[in-house]
Coordinates of C-alpha atoms in Angstrom, one line a residue:
M1 CA -4.0 10.2 -14.4
L2 CA -5.1 7.5 -17.0
S3 CA -7.7 5.0 -16.2
F4 CA -9.3 2.3 -18.5
T5 CA -13.0 0.5 -18.4
A6 CA -11.8 -2.8 -16.9
N7 CA -13.2 -4.0 -21.1
D8 CA -10.3 -1.9 -22.2
A9 CA -8.3 -2.8 -19.6
K10 CA -8.3 -6.7 -20.8
T11 CA -8.7 -6.2 -24.4
R12 CA -5.8 -3.2 -24.7
F13 CA -3.6 -5.1 -22.1
G14 CA -0.6 -4.9 -24.0
E15 CA -1.5 -1.0 -24.3
L16 CA -1.9 -0.9 -20.0
L17 CA 1.2 -2.7 -19.4
D18 CA 3.1 0.3 -21.1
R19 CA 1.5 3.3 -19.9
V20 CA 2.1 2.0 -16.3
Q21 CA 5.7 2.2 -17.3
R22 CA 5.0 5.8 -16.9
E23 CA 1.7 5.9 -14.8
P24 CA -0.8 4.7 -12.5
V25 CA -3.5 3.9 -14.6
Q26 CA -6.9 3.1 -13.0
I27 CA -9.5 0.3 -13.6
T28 CA -12.7 1.3 -13.5
R29 CA -15.9 -0.5 -13.7
H30 CA -19.5 0.8 -13.7
N31 CA -17.9 4.3 -13.4
R32 CA -16.7 2.7 -10.2
V33 CA -12.2 2.4 -9.7
V34 CA -11.6 -0.8 -8.8
G35 CA -8.1 -1.2 -8.9
I36 CA -5.2 0.8 -10.0
V37 CA -1.6 -0.9 -11.8
V38 CA 1.1 0.6 -11.1
S39 CA 5.1 -0.3 -12.4
P40 CA 7.0 -2.1 -10.2
E41 CA 9.6 0.3 -9.3
D42 CA 6.0 2.8 -8.3
Y43 CA 5.3 -0.1 -6.3
E44 CA 7.9 -1.2 -4.9
A45 CA 8.7 3.1 -3.5
M46 CA 5.3 2.9 -2.5
R47 CA 6.4 -0.3 -0.3
Q48 CA 9.6 0.9 1.0
F49 CA 7.8 4.4 2.3
Y50 CA 5.4 3.0 4.3
A51 CA 7.0 0.0 5.6
D52 CA 10.2 3.3 6.8
R53 CA 6.8 5.0 8.1
L54 CA 5.9 2.1 10.3
R55 CA 9.6 1.6 11.6
G56 CA 9.5 5.1 12.4
M57 CA 5.9 4.8 14.0
L58 CA 7.6 1.4 16.3
A59 CA 10.0 3.2 17.2
S60 CA 9.0 6.7 18.3
T61 CA 6.1 4.2 19.9
A62 CA 8.8 2.0 22.0
Q63 CA 10.6 5.0 23.2
A64 CA 7.3 6.6 24.2
A65 CA 6.8 2.9 26.4
A66 CA 10.1 3.2 27.2
Q67 CA 9.9 6.9 29.0
A68 CA 6.6 5.7 30.5
G69 CA 8.1 3.0 32.3
L70 CA 7.3 0.7 31.1
T71 CA 8.6 -2.3 31.2
E72 CA 8.9 -6.3 28.2
Q73 CA 7.1 -7.5 31.7
E74 CA 4.8 -5.2 32.6
L75 CA 4.1 -5.2 28.4
G76 CA 4.3 -9.1 28.4
R77 CA 1.4 -9.4 31.0
F78 CA -0.7 -6.5 29.5
L79 CA -0.6 -9.0 25.9
A80 CA -2.1 -12.0 27.5
D81 CA -4.8 -10.7 29.4
E82 CA -7.9 -11.7 27.2
S83 CA -10.1 -10.3 29.8

């Protein structure tokens, strides 16, 4: 993965924008990664991946709760309990 210092990213911003169309670019400050810049397409793909993963986890959790006999009413009481 290509790496730019924060200063280089600032002074070579146009080049940075061109590069992220091909691959993610790390931004470092004081030899520490402070960010990664990606193309809109890569960002959307990552967002969709994690959204799909979350939907799958929620579906499997709901299925396990239903198999265990947890009702909506019991869940409501459980979530309302502030103690």
